[in-house]
Tab-separated table of C-alpha atoms and ligand atoms in Angstrom:
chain	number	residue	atom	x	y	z
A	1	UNK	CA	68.626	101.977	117.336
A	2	UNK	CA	69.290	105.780	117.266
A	3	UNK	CA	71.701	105.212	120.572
A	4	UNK	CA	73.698	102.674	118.556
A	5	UNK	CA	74.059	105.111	115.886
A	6	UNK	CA	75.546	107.800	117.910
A	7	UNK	CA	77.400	105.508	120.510
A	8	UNK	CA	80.964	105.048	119.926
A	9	UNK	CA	83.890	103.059	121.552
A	10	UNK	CA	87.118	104.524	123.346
A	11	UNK	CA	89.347	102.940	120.070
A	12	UNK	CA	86.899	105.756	117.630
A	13	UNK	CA	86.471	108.441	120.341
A	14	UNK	CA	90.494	108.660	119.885
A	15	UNK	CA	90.578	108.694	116.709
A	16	UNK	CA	87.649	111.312	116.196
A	17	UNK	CA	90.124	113.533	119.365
A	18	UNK	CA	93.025	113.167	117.212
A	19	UNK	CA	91.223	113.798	113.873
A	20	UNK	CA	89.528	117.068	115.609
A	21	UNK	CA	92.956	118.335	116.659
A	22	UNK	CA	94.101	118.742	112.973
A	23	UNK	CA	90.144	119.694	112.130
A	24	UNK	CA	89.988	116.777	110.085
A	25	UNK	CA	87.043	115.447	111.948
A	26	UNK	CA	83.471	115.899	110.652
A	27	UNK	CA	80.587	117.874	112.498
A	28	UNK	CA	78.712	114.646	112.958
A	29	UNK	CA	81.884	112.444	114.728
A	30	UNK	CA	82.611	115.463	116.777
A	31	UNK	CA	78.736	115.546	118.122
A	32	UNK	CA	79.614	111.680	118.697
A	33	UNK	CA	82.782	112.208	120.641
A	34	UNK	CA	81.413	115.231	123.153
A	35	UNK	CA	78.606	112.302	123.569
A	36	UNK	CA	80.940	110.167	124.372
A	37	UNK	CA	82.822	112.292	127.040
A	38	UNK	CA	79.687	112.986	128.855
A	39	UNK	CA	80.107	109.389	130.215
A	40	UNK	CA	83.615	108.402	129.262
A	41	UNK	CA	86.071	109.625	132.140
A	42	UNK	CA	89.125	108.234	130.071
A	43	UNK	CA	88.323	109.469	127.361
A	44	UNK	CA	87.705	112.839	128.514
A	45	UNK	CA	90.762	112.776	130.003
A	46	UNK	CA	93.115	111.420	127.115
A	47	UNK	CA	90.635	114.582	125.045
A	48	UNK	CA	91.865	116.944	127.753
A	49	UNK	CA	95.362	115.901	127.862
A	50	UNK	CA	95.478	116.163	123.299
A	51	UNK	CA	94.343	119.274	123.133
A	52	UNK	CA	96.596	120.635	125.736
A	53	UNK	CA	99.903	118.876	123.682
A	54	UNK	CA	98.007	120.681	120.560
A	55	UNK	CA	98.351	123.990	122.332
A	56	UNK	CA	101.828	123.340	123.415
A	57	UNK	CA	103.072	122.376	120.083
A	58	UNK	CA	101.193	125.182	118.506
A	59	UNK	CA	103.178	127.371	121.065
A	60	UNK	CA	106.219	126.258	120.444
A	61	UNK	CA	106.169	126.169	117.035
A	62	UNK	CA	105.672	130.164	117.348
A	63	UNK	CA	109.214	130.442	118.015
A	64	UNK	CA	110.487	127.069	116.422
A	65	UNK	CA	108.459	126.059	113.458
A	66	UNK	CA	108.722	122.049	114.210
A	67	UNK	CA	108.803	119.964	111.224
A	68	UNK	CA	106.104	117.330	110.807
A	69	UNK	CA	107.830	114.214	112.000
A	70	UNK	CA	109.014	115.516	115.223
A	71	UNK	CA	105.743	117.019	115.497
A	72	UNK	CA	104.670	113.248	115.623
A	73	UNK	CA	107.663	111.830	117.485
A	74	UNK	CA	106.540	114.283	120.563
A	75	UNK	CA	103.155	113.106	120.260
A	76	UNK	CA	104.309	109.304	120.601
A	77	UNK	CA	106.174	109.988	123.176
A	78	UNK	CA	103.463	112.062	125.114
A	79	UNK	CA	101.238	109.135	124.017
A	80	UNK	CA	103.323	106.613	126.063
A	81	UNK	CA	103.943	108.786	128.968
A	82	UNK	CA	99.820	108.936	128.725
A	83	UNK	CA	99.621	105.145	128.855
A	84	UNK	CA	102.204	104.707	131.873
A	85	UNK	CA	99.741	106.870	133.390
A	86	UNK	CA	96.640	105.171	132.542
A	87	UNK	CA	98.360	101.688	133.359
B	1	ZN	ZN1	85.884	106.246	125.939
């Protein structure tokens, strides 16, 4: 019972990375995720490749503060490049 309590699929282990990136994610869900990347090579990888567009967005945004949408509009697009890659 306790495993299907703390078990979570690739759809919520996204959501959680995404959430975590803005530190909207709760203590709890991000115990769940690192669980979940212990065993979860695509999501480990789709974790890695977030928080490095997080960092290079955060960069940037030192010289050019980006406004929200094309914050949003370069994730999508990173986000599809992601998927050709995962294809
Ligand atoms: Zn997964």
């Amino acid at each position: 019972m306790m495993m299907n309590k703390i078990m979570m699929d690739c759809e919520k282990a996204h959501t959680v990375c995404d959430k975590s990136q803005y530190k909207e994610a709760t203590v709890w869900e991000k115990i769940k995720l690192k669980f979940h990347l212990i065993f979860c090579k695509i999501c480990k990888k789709y974790t890695a490749n977030n928080t490095k567009l997080t960092k290079l967005i955060k960069s940037n945004s030192v010289f050019t503060p980006l406004p929200k949408d094309a914050k949003e509009k370069i994730k999508s697009n990173f986000k599809k490049e992601l998927a050709k890659l995962n294809d």
